[in-house]
Amino acid sequence: LENIFDNLLIGTSERSALENFIEDRLHPRFVYFSDYKKILGNIDLEEFLRETRGIRPKGLEYVEEFDKAETVMNLFYLADLDADKLDDAQNSPSRLIKLLHTASRKLSDRLNPAWKGDPIHVELRWNPGNILSVVISDVHKDGTVTNTGLLNRRAEGFKWTFSFIVNFAAETQKAELKEAILLLDEPARNLHPAQQRGITDLLKGLAGSNQILYATHSPFMIFDYTPGNLLVVELDKRRHLSRIYYEYWNADEQTLIPILYGLSKGLVESIMDRQIGFNSRPVIIVETMADCMYLNAFDKFLKDPNLSMNPLNIVPAFNKNSVMSLATFYRNHGYDTFVLLDNTEESRQISTQLQTNGFNSVQMIFFELAGQPKQFLEDLLAYDDYLFAVNQTYEVKLRKEGYKALTTDIVSSKGRKSIVDNLNEIWKENQHLGWEKFDREEICRYICEKIALGEADFLSDKTKDQFRVLYRLIVERIRQNQNLVSQTTIPYTR
């Protein structure tokens, strides 16, 4: 053992030998990849040869050029191409063509195992001025080759991915990328989500023998939610320092948005699985998060097994202009889909769009009561019940702004069809006092929270009955649509 240890210590002194041993054997190897290493596709061979020979230009551009030179070196390694031999072959066209053809084939063969999606073909071309161009083509499953062109004509995300995989493949095949610490800053941020997931597959492969640290704001770049493997960094505004959360669910809600979207990937994949859709409960698309909250809360509040919303999936759209697309997506993936709509001009336009896209009138449910249209779901609550929640919320929130409890007479005197529109009008009249805008969703949260806590005694029987009417309407529409579907289904005959 002593002899082995002595052989490891190489240096002019005991101190330098020990330093060399620590650096070579114990100190972790850091590999940092950034946009600086992204090559654009045209390589100036003279500049590259100067770089490889240690003749470096002076100036601010030096660092960037040096980093890109590393990617070019790895490109040459994968192509098994010697820059000096390439320089010598310029005087012999046939030799140059053969050299580049062989190099291009080797480069493509070595890159494609790490490339996600359809394979690519990489061709190296020599151009006047001693410029080596990187030309990319897409190779399809049927063998056709399309989209041939210079690398620099591709999208930024493609160039980043190509450069990253060149470095990844080269260092892996050199067997150098082991027991290293790989650092990446915002990897794959310009890529399509599907390609970002491809990059995470590469990172998973590297993680077996290396430690990988990368920063991202993309939900598609998160593949490990284990505390300690996924850390959240946010700014402590009071102390002006970064705060790192090991238990990331304790971080600020805004900071958690990418993680929450990432955690929803399973839901997205379940929606896209048609087999799940065909065997799932009916879906009710609603226009707002408040509508979703009301329907779920009152379902629990009424405790009526004959009218329960439990057999339904209530899905809120992100906003009104996403209702049609969301409903169509669910419908196209096998779900029995219905849309619950306000009685507004914008909602009627959504209804027209839905009909154009194959929805029937039974699948579109407008708020109504005793045959009379109701503009918003809030109009199913008795006036006094809704105003109780409004007053409880804003007597605290607008205490300094001189808020006084609103009565049914005051609100209805504004003459609008909906209690929400009447309240919006009152808030506009008091904007000069600092009332800002009337917040429907905040009132919804108050009502739903009181229902959840069992403190909703302010909700009258009238409100309960009017919600029961809505639930009966939804159940009836589902039954009608099932009858329509069964009537249009052609029975199987031998």
Short mmCIF file of C-alpha atoms in Angstrom, two decimals:
data_model
loop_
_atom_site.label_atom_id
_atom_site.label_comp_id
_atom_site.label_asym_id
_atom_site.label_seq_id
_atom_site.Cartn_x
_atom_site.Cartn_y
_atom_site.Cartn_z
CA LEU A 1 0.00 0.00 0.00
CA GLU A 2 2.84 2.36 0.82
CA ASN A 3 4.38 1.82 -2.61
CA ILE A 4 1.02 2.51 -4.29
CA PHE A 5 0.65 5.70 -2.28
CA ASP A 6 4.18 6.78 -3.16
CA ASN A 7 3.45 6.28 -6.84
CA LEU A 8 0.45 8.59 -6.58
CA LEU A 9 2.52 11.42 -5.11
CA ILE A 10 4.15 13.23 -7.99
CA GLY A 11 5.76 16.62 -7.44
CA THR A 12 8.95 18.52 -6.80
CA SER A 13 8.26 18.64 -3.07
CA GLU A 14 6.17 16.79 -0.55
CA ARG A 15 3.74 19.73 -0.40
CA SER A 16 3.30 20.00 -4.17
CA ALA A 17 2.96 16.23 -4.44
CA LEU A 18 0.19 16.26 -1.86
CA GLU A 19 -1.54 19.18 -3.61
CA ASN A 20 -1.39 17.31 -6.91
CA PHE A 21 -2.79 14.19 -5.28
CA ILE A 22 -5.73 16.11 -3.77
CA GLU A 23 -6.47 17.87 -7.05
CA ASP A 24 -6.21 14.76 -9.20
CA ARG A 25 -7.73 12.16 -6.88
CA LEU A 26 -9.87 13.85 -4.26
CA HIS A 27 -11.02 17.21 -5.57
CA PRO A 28 -14.34 16.89 -7.43
CA ARG A 29 -14.38 17.77 -11.08
CA PHE A 30 -16.75 20.59 -11.94
CA VAL A 31 -18.30 20.75 -15.41
CA TYR A 32 -20.21 23.93 -16.17
CA PHE A 33 -22.33 24.28 -19.28
CA SER A 34 -23.87 27.58 -20.31
CA ASP A 35 -24.96 29.49 -23.39
CA TYR A 36 -21.34 30.52 -23.86
CA LYS A 37 -20.66 27.01 -25.12
CA LYS A 38 -23.41 27.17 -27.73
CA ILE A 39 -21.86 27.02 -31.20
CA LEU A 40 -23.68 28.65 -34.09
CA GLY A 41 -22.55 26.42 -36.93
CA ASN A 42 -19.71 28.19 -38.77
CA ILE A 43 -16.28 27.38 -37.36
CA ASP A 44 -13.31 29.57 -38.26
CA LEU A 45 -10.61 26.92 -38.49
CA GLU A 46 -7.73 29.41 -38.30
CA GLU A 47 -9.09 30.88 -35.08
CA PHE A 48 -9.75 27.41 -33.73
CA LEU A 49 -6.23 26.21 -34.51
CA ARG A 50 -4.78 29.27 -32.80
CA GLU A 51 -6.90 28.45 -29.76
CA THR A 52 -5.81 24.82 -29.64
CA ARG A 53 -2.17 25.90 -29.93
CA GLY A 54 -2.53 28.30 -27.03
CA ILE A 55 -2.45 31.48 -29.13
CA ARG A 56 -5.34 33.35 -27.59
CA PRO A 57 -6.63 36.73 -28.74
CA LYS A 58 -6.69 39.53 -26.23
CA GLY A 59 -9.88 41.37 -25.38
CA LEU A 60 -13.25 40.91 -23.73
CA GLU A 61 -14.36 38.29 -26.27
CA TYR A 62 -11.69 35.87 -25.12
CA VAL A 63 -13.74 34.03 -22.47
CA GLU A 64 -16.70 33.46 -24.76
CA GLU A 65 -14.52 32.27 -27.62
CA PHE A 66 -12.60 29.95 -25.30
CA ASP A 67 -15.80 28.32 -24.05
CA LYS A 68 -17.07 27.79 -27.58
CA ALA A 69 -13.71 26.32 -28.55
CA GLU A 70 -14.31 23.58 -25.99
CA THR A 71 -17.54 22.60 -27.76
CA VAL A 72 -15.75 22.62 -31.12
CA MET A 73 -13.03 20.38 -29.67
CA ASN A 74 -15.68 17.94 -28.51
CA LEU A 75 -17.35 18.11 -31.93
CA PHE A 76 -14.03 17.19 -33.54
CA TYR A 77 -13.55 14.40 -31.00
CA LEU A 78 -16.92 12.82 -31.84
CA ALA A 79 -16.17 13.16 -35.55
CA ASP A 80 -12.72 11.63 -35.02
CA LEU A 81 -11.41 14.63 -36.91
CA ASP A 82 -7.96 16.12 -36.47
CA ALA A 83 -7.90 19.87 -37.13
CA ASP A 84 -4.31 19.79 -38.37
CA LYS A 85 -5.05 16.96 -40.82
CA LEU A 86 -8.07 18.87 -42.02
CA ASP A 87 -5.88 21.91 -42.57
CA ASP A 88 -3.38 19.83 -44.54
CA ALA A 89 -6.10 18.21 -46.69
CA GLN A 90 -7.31 21.51 -48.13
CA ASN A 91 -4.92 21.19 -51.07
CA SER A 92 -6.45 17.84 -52.09
CA PRO A 93 -10.22 18.14 -52.81
CA SER A 94 -10.81 14.37 -53.04
CA ARG A 95 -8.97 13.74 -49.79
CA LEU A 96 -10.84 16.59 -48.10
CA ILE A 97 -14.25 15.30 -49.26
CA LYS A 98 -13.46 11.77 -48.06
CA LEU A 99 -12.19 13.04 -44.71
CA LEU A 100 -15.29 15.16 -44.08
CA HIS A 101 -17.67 12.43 -45.27
CA THR A 102 -16.18 9.93 -42.82
CA ALA A 103 -16.16 12.50 -40.03
CA SER A 104 -19.81 13.43 -40.67
CA ARG A 105 -20.93 9.80 -40.51
CA LYS A 106 -19.08 9.17 -37.25
CA LEU A 107 -20.40 12.38 -35.75
CA SER A 108 -24.03 11.51 -36.59
CA ASP A 109 -23.65 7.96 -35.28
CA ARG A 110 -22.24 9.16 -31.98
CA LEU A 111 -24.75 11.97 -31.43
CA ASN A 112 -27.99 10.17 -32.22
CA PRO A 113 -28.08 7.80 -29.22
CA ALA A 114 -28.38 10.87 -26.98
CA TRP A 115 -30.72 12.77 -29.33
CA LYS A 116 -34.42 12.67 -28.48
CA GLY A 117 -37.02 12.52 -31.23
CA ASP A 118 -36.34 11.81 -34.89
CA PRO A 119 -32.65 11.23 -35.68
CA ILE A 120 -30.54 13.94 -37.26
CA HIS A 121 -27.77 13.77 -39.82
CA VAL A 122 -24.83 16.09 -39.29
CA GLU A 123 -22.68 17.03 -42.27
CA LEU A 124 -19.42 18.93 -42.02
CA ARG A 125 -18.70 21.11 -45.05
CA TRP A 126 -15.55 23.05 -45.86
CA ASN A 127 -16.12 26.52 -47.30
CA PRO A 128 -13.76 29.14 -48.75
CA GLY A 129 -12.07 31.26 -46.13
CA ASN A 130 -11.16 28.16 -44.12
CA ILE A 131 -14.65 27.98 -42.62
CA LEU A 132 -16.10 24.65 -41.51
CA SER A 133 -19.91 24.67 -41.55
CA VAL A 134 -22.16 22.38 -39.55
CA VAL A 135 -25.19 21.36 -41.65
CA ILE A 136 -28.14 19.59 -40.02
CA SER A 137 -30.84 17.44 -41.65
CA ASP A 138 -33.88 15.74 -40.11
CA VAL A 139 -34.08 12.00 -40.78
CA HIS A 140 -37.62 10.62 -40.60
CA LYS A 141 -38.81 7.11 -39.80
CA ASP A 142 -39.55 6.39 -43.46
CA GLY A 143 -35.97 7.29 -44.37
CA THR A 144 -36.72 10.65 -45.96
CA VAL A 145 -34.34 13.51 -45.21
CA THR A 146 -35.73 17.04 -44.89
CA ASN A 147 -34.96 20.48 -43.51
CA THR A 148 -31.31 20.49 -44.54
CA GLY A 149 -29.56 23.70 -43.59
CA LEU A 150 -26.91 25.39 -41.52
CA LEU A 151 -27.05 24.92 -37.77
CA ASN A 152 -27.25 28.69 -37.31
CA ARG A 153 -30.63 28.71 -39.10
CA ARG A 154 -32.18 26.51 -36.44
CA ALA A 155 -34.02 27.82 -33.39
CA GLU A 156 -32.08 28.90 -30.32
CA GLY A 157 -33.35 25.90 -28.38
CA PHE A 158 -32.13 23.52 -31.08
CA LYS A 159 -28.66 25.11 -31.11
CA TRP A 160 -28.48 24.89 -27.33
CA THR A 161 -29.52 21.22 -27.37
CA PHE A 162 -27.09 20.35 -30.14
CA SER A 163 -24.18 22.02 -28.34
CA PHE A 164 -25.13 20.45 -25.02
CA ILE A 165 -25.37 16.95 -26.49
CA VAL A 166 -22.05 17.41 -28.30
CA ASN A 167 -20.40 18.12 -24.96
CA PHE A 168 -22.42 15.48 -23.12
CA ALA A 169 -21.72 12.74 -25.68
CA ALA A 170 -18.03 13.58 -26.04
CA GLU A 171 -17.26 13.72 -22.34
CA THR A 172 -19.26 10.57 -21.69
CA GLN A 173 -17.51 8.66 -24.46
CA LYS A 174 -14.14 9.89 -23.23
CA ALA A 175 -15.15 8.29 -19.91
CA GLU A 176 -14.34 11.61 -18.26
CA LEU A 177 -17.83 12.39 -17.03
CA LYS A 178 -17.75 10.26 -13.90
CA GLU A 179 -17.83 11.36 -10.29
CA ALA A 180 -18.10 14.94 -11.51
CA ILE A 181 -20.34 17.79 -10.46
CA LEU A 182 -22.28 18.99 -13.49
CA LEU A 183 -23.55 22.57 -13.25
CA LEU A 184 -26.19 23.98 -15.61
CA ASP A 185 -27.92 27.34 -15.56
CA GLU A 186 -31.48 27.30 -16.97
CA PRO A 187 -30.91 24.28 -19.24
CA ALA A 188 -33.19 23.86 -22.27
CA ARG A 189 -35.14 27.03 -21.53
CA ASN A 190 -35.78 27.69 -25.23
CA LEU A 191 -36.99 24.18 -26.00
CA HIS A 192 -40.44 22.73 -26.56
CA PRO A 193 -41.71 20.95 -23.40
CA ALA A 194 -41.38 17.53 -25.04
CA GLN A 195 -37.72 18.26 -25.85
CA GLN A 196 -37.15 19.58 -22.33
CA ARG A 197 -38.30 16.21 -21.05
CA GLY A 198 -35.76 14.65 -23.39
CA ILE A 199 -33.03 16.70 -21.73
CA THR A 200 -34.19 15.52 -18.31
CA ASP A 201 -33.77 11.94 -19.56
CA LEU A 202 -30.15 12.78 -20.39
CA LEU A 203 -29.66 14.29 -16.96
CA LYS A 204 -31.12 11.19 -15.33
CA GLY A 205 -28.57 9.09 -17.19
CA LEU A 206 -25.75 11.32 -16.02
CA ALA A 207 -27.00 11.31 -12.43
CA GLY A 208 -26.04 7.66 -12.01
CA SER A 209 -22.34 8.44 -11.72
CA ASN A 210 -22.33 12.22 -11.22
CA GLN A 211 -23.93 14.92 -9.15
CA ILE A 212 -26.07 17.33 -11.17
CA LEU A 213 -27.01 20.81 -10.02
CA TYR A 214 -29.15 23.02 -12.23
CA ALA A 215 -31.44 26.00 -11.85
CA THR A 216 -34.74 26.14 -13.71
CA HIS A 217 -38.08 27.92 -13.82
CA SER A 218 -39.60 25.28 -16.08
CA PRO A 219 -42.03 22.68 -14.68
CA PHE A 220 -40.96 20.36 -17.50
CA MET A 221 -37.39 20.25 -16.20
CA ILE A 222 -38.36 18.81 -12.80
CA PHE A 223 -38.18 15.04 -12.61
CA ASP A 224 -37.32 14.38 -8.96
CA TYR A 225 -39.53 15.80 -6.21
CA THR A 226 -37.62 14.22 -3.32
CA PRO A 227 -36.85 16.81 -0.61
CA GLY A 228 -33.16 17.53 -0.79
CA ASN A 229 -33.00 16.69 -4.48
CA LEU A 230 -35.44 19.48 -5.29
CA LEU A 231 -34.62 22.74 -3.53
CA VAL A 232 -36.38 26.08 -3.79
CA VAL A 233 -34.43 29.32 -3.67
CA GLU A 234 -36.24 32.58 -3.06
CA LEU A 235 -35.28 36.08 -2.02
CA ASP A 236 -35.70 37.07 1.60
CA LYS A 237 -36.76 40.65 0.91
CA ARG A 238 -36.35 41.73 4.51
CA ARG A 239 -32.75 40.53 4.83
CA HIS A 240 -31.88 40.82 1.11
CA LEU A 241 -30.50 37.29 1.13
CA SER A 242 -31.38 34.10 -0.70
CA ARG A 243 -33.34 31.56 1.29
CA ILE A 244 -33.12 27.86 0.41
CA TYR A 245 -36.03 25.57 1.26
CA TYR A 246 -35.35 21.88 1.81
CA GLU A 247 -39.06 21.32 2.47
CA TYR A 248 -39.97 23.26 -0.63
CA TRP A 249 -43.73 23.21 0.03
CA ASN A 250 -43.11 25.85 2.71
CA ALA A 251 -41.86 28.37 0.14
CA ASP A 252 -43.82 31.34 -1.15
CA GLU A 253 -46.80 30.45 -3.36
CA GLN A 254 -45.45 32.44 -6.30
CA THR A 255 -42.14 30.61 -6.05
CA LEU A 256 -43.95 27.27 -6.03
CA ILE A 257 -45.88 27.85 -9.28
CA PRO A 258 -43.45 25.87 -11.55
CA ILE A 259 -43.42 22.99 -9.05
CA LEU A 260 -47.21 22.89 -8.87
CA TYR A 261 -47.42 22.84 -12.66
CA GLY A 262 -44.86 20.06 -12.67
CA LEU A 263 -46.86 18.07 -10.14
CA SER A 264 -49.85 18.36 -12.49
CA LYS A 265 -48.11 16.43 -15.27
CA GLY A 266 -49.83 13.25 -14.15
CA LEU A 267 -53.21 14.96 -14.52
CA VAL A 268 -52.31 16.15 -18.03
CA GLU A 269 -51.22 12.68 -19.06
CA SER A 270 -54.44 11.19 -17.66
CA ILE A 271 -56.48 13.65 -19.73
CA MET A 272 -54.56 12.67 -22.86
CA ASP A 273 -55.19 8.96 -22.28
CA ARG A 274 -58.40 8.22 -24.20
CA GLN A 275 -58.93 4.95 -22.37
CA ILE A 276 -59.14 6.87 -19.10
CA GLY A 277 -61.53 9.36 -20.72
CA PHE A 278 -63.95 6.71 -21.96
CA ASN A 279 -64.13 5.17 -18.50
CA SER A 280 -64.31 8.38 -16.47
CA ARG A 281 -67.08 10.43 -14.91
CA PRO A 282 -68.69 13.27 -16.89
CA VAL A 283 -66.70 16.50 -16.98
CA ILE A 284 -68.24 19.92 -16.29
CA ILE A 285 -66.13 22.78 -17.64
CA VAL A 286 -66.79 26.05 -15.80
CA GLU A 287 -65.63 29.53 -16.75
CA THR A 288 -63.97 30.55 -13.49
CA MET A 289 -62.27 29.10 -10.45
CA ALA A 290 -65.04 30.69 -8.34
CA ASP A 291 -67.69 28.64 -10.18
CA CYS A 292 -65.72 25.48 -9.43
CA MET A 293 -65.39 26.40 -5.75
CA TYR A 294 -69.12 27.16 -5.40
CA LEU A 295 -70.22 23.90 -7.03
CA ASN A 296 -67.95 21.76 -4.86
CA ALA A 297 -68.71 23.66 -1.65
CA PHE A 298 -72.50 23.62 -2.07
CA ASP A 299 -72.41 19.94 -2.99
CA LYS A 300 -70.93 19.29 0.46
CA PHE A 301 -73.27 21.82 2.08
CA LEU A 302 -76.53 20.41 0.70
CA LYS A 303 -75.69 16.77 1.51
CA ASP A 304 -78.27 15.55 -0.97
CA PRO A 305 -77.29 12.09 -2.31
CA ASN A 306 -79.80 12.41 -5.15
CA LEU A 307 -78.16 15.59 -6.49
CA SER A 308 -74.52 15.08 -5.55
CA MET A 309 -71.79 16.46 -7.81
CA ASN A 310 -69.45 13.68 -6.66
CA PRO A 311 -70.02 11.66 -9.86
CA LEU A 312 -68.68 14.63 -11.83
CA ASN A 313 -65.30 16.16 -12.58
CA ILE A 314 -65.62 19.93 -12.29
CA VAL A 315 -62.80 21.58 -14.22
CA PRO A 316 -62.23 25.36 -14.18
CA ALA A 317 -60.94 27.04 -17.33
CA PHE A 318 -57.97 29.38 -16.97
CA ASN A 319 -60.08 32.19 -18.42
CA LYS A 320 -63.11 32.62 -20.67
CA ASN A 321 -61.20 32.43 -23.93
CA SER A 322 -59.84 29.01 -22.95
CA VAL A 323 -63.26 27.41 -22.29
CA MET A 324 -63.89 26.22 -25.84
CA SER A 325 -60.39 24.76 -26.29
CA LEU A 326 -60.44 23.01 -22.91
CA ALA A 327 -63.89 21.52 -23.50
CA THR A 328 -62.94 20.36 -26.99
CA PHE A 329 -59.77 18.77 -25.69
CA TYR A 330 -61.64 16.78 -23.03
CA ARG A 331 -64.35 15.78 -25.52
CA ASN A 332 -61.79 14.64 -28.10
CA HIS A 333 -60.09 12.45 -25.49
CA GLY A 334 -63.19 10.45 -24.70
CA TYR A 335 -64.73 12.41 -21.83
CA ASP A 336 -68.49 13.02 -21.61
CA THR A 337 -68.12 16.81 -21.55
CA PHE A 338 -70.50 19.62 -20.58
CA VAL A 339 -69.95 23.36 -20.26
CA LEU A 340 -71.59 25.55 -17.61
CA LEU A 341 -71.90 29.11 -18.92
CA ASP A 342 -72.77 32.58 -17.69
CA ASN A 343 -75.57 34.47 -19.43
CA THR A 344 -73.33 37.15 -20.93
CA GLU A 345 -72.57 38.12 -24.51
CA GLU A 346 -69.07 36.68 -24.23
CA SER A 347 -70.43 33.37 -22.94
CA ARG A 348 -72.97 33.21 -25.77
CA GLN A 349 -70.08 33.62 -28.21
CA ILE A 350 -68.37 30.69 -26.48
CA SER A 351 -71.57 28.70 -26.96
CA THR A 352 -71.53 29.46 -30.69
CA GLN A 353 -67.90 28.34 -30.92
CA LEU A 354 -68.74 25.12 -29.10
CA GLN A 355 -71.61 24.37 -31.50
CA THR A 356 -69.28 24.99 -34.43
CA ASN A 357 -66.92 22.42 -32.92
CA GLY A 358 -69.56 19.72 -32.60
CA PHE A 359 -71.12 20.29 -29.17
CA ASN A 360 -74.89 19.97 -28.99
CA SER A 361 -77.23 22.30 -27.09
CA VAL A 362 -77.71 19.72 -24.32
CA GLN A 363 -74.00 19.90 -23.47
CA MET A 364 -74.12 23.68 -22.93
CA ILE A 365 -75.80 24.68 -19.67
CA PHE A 366 -76.61 28.33 -18.98
CA PHE A 367 -77.42 29.52 -15.48
CA GLU A 368 -81.18 29.86 -15.06
CA LEU A 369 -83.88 29.80 -12.42
CA ALA A 370 -87.57 29.04 -13.03
CA GLY A 371 -86.96 29.42 -16.75
CA GLN A 372 -85.38 32.85 -16.30
CA PRO A 373 -81.71 33.35 -17.25
CA LYS A 374 -79.31 34.27 -14.47
CA GLN A 375 -76.21 36.16 -15.45
CA PHE A 376 -73.72 34.61 -13.04
CA LEU A 377 -73.68 31.71 -10.61
CA GLU A 378 -73.69 34.27 -7.75
CA ASP A 379 -77.24 35.18 -8.80
CA LEU A 380 -78.39 31.82 -7.43
CA LEU A 381 -77.61 33.06 -3.93
CA ALA A 382 -80.31 35.06 -2.16
CA TYR A 383 -79.48 38.78 -2.17
CA ASP A 384 -79.25 39.05 1.61
CA ASP A 385 -77.05 35.94 1.84
CA TYR A 386 -74.55 37.24 -0.68
CA LEU A 387 -74.50 40.73 0.83
CA PHE A 388 -73.79 39.23 4.25
CA ALA A 389 -70.56 37.80 2.85
CA VAL A 390 -69.76 41.08 1.06
CA ASN A 391 -70.24 43.13 4.21
CA GLN A 392 -68.30 40.72 6.40
CA THR A 393 -65.38 40.88 3.98
CA TYR A 394 -65.26 44.57 3.18
CA GLU A 395 -66.15 46.03 6.57
CA VAL A 396 -62.70 44.80 7.56
CA LYS A 397 -60.90 45.31 4.29
CA LEU A 398 -62.19 48.85 3.66
CA ARG A 399 -62.57 50.03 7.24
CA LYS A 400 -60.19 52.96 6.70
CA GLU A 401 -61.91 53.86 3.42
CA GLY A 402 -65.24 54.47 5.16
CA TYR A 403 -67.07 51.33 4.03
CA LYS A 404 -70.62 51.00 5.35
CA ALA A 405 -72.75 47.87 5.23
CA LEU A 406 -74.67 47.54 1.97
CA THR A 407 -78.36 46.65 1.94
CA THR A 408 -80.47 44.95 -0.70
CA ASP A 409 -82.22 48.24 -1.48
CA ILE A 410 -78.94 50.10 -2.00
CA VAL A 411 -77.49 47.43 -4.27
CA SER A 412 -80.62 46.68 -6.32
CA SER A 413 -81.16 50.41 -6.90
CA LYS A 414 -78.32 50.34 -9.43
CA GLY A 415 -80.72 48.60 -11.81
CA ARG A 416 -78.41 45.95 -13.25
CA LYS A 417 -79.51 42.36 -13.94
CA SER A 418 -76.92 40.77 -11.69
CA ILE A 419 -75.93 41.44 -8.11
CA VAL A 420 -72.32 41.27 -9.27
CA ASP A 421 -72.86 44.04 -11.84
CA ASN A 422 -74.65 46.17 -9.24
CA LEU A 423 -71.74 45.77 -6.85
CA ASN A 424 -69.25 46.57 -9.61
CA GLU A 425 -71.16 49.81 -10.20
CA ILE A 426 -71.00 50.74 -6.52
CA TRP A 427 -67.27 50.06 -6.42
CA LYS A 428 -66.71 52.25 -9.48
CA GLU A 429 -68.57 55.10 -7.79
CA ASN A 430 -66.25 54.82 -4.79
CA GLN A 431 -62.95 54.37 -6.57
CA HIS A 432 -61.92 57.87 -5.53
CA LEU A 433 -62.11 56.63 -1.92
CA GLY A 434 -59.66 53.81 -2.65
CA TRP A 435 -62.15 50.97 -3.09
CA GLU A 436 -60.39 49.70 -6.23
CA LYS A 437 -62.32 46.80 -7.89
CA PHE A 438 -64.97 44.51 -6.45
CA ASP A 439 -63.38 41.08 -5.96
CA ARG A 440 -65.91 38.30 -6.70
CA GLU A 441 -63.42 35.56 -5.99
CA GLU A 442 -62.67 36.88 -2.51
CA ILE A 443 -66.37 36.75 -1.63
CA CYS A 444 -66.50 33.23 -3.04
CA ARG A 445 -63.59 32.22 -0.82
CA TYR A 446 -65.35 33.66 2.23
CA ILE A 447 -68.57 31.72 1.54
CA CYS A 448 -66.81 28.46 0.72
CA GLU A 449 -64.57 28.74 3.77
CA LYS A 450 -67.59 29.22 6.03
CA ILE A 451 -69.23 26.16 4.47
CA ALA A 452 -66.08 24.11 5.07
CA LEU A 453 -65.93 25.26 8.71
CA GLY A 454 -69.61 24.56 9.31
CA GLU A 455 -70.28 28.25 9.92
CA ALA A 456 -72.65 28.94 7.02
CA ASP A 457 -75.83 29.61 9.01
CA PHE A 458 -76.22 32.87 7.08
CA LEU A 459 -77.13 30.88 3.94
CA SER A 460 -80.91 30.65 3.71
CA ASP A 461 -83.16 27.84 2.52
CA LYS A 462 -83.84 29.94 -0.57
CA THR A 463 -80.17 29.80 -1.56
CA LYS A 464 -80.04 26.06 -0.92
CA ASP A 465 -83.14 25.42 -3.02
CA GLN A 466 -81.81 27.51 -5.91
CA PHE A 467 -78.58 25.52 -5.98
CA ARG A 468 -80.59 22.31 -5.92
CA VAL A 469 -82.37 23.53 -9.05
CA LEU A 470 -78.99 23.99 -10.76
CA TYR A 471 -77.84 20.51 -9.77
CA ARG A 472 -81.09 18.99 -11.05
CA LEU A 473 -80.56 20.79 -14.36
CA ILE A 474 -77.03 19.40 -14.69
CA VAL A 475 -78.16 15.86 -13.86
CA GLU A 476 -81.01 16.11 -16.38
CA ARG A 477 -78.68 17.34 -19.13
CA ILE A 478 -76.30 14.46 -18.53
CA ARG A 479 -79.19 12.01 -18.81
CA GLN A 480 -80.45 13.67 -22.01
CA ASN A 481 -77.02 13.53 -23.60
CA GLN A 482 -76.60 9.86 -22.72
CA ASN A 483 -79.92 9.18 -24.47
CA LEU A 484 -78.77 11.13 -27.53
CA VAL A 485 -75.51 9.20 -27.68
CA SER A 486 -77.26 5.83 -27.33
CA GLN A 487 -79.70 6.75 -30.12
CA THR A 488 -76.91 7.70 -32.52
CA THR A 489 -74.79 4.63 -31.74
CA ILE A 490 -75.07 2.06 -34.50
CA PRO A 491 -75.57 -1.42 -33.01
CA TYR A 492 -73.09 -4.08 -33.96
CA THR A 493 -74.45 -6.71 -36.36
CA ARG A 494 -72.78 -9.79 -37.65
#
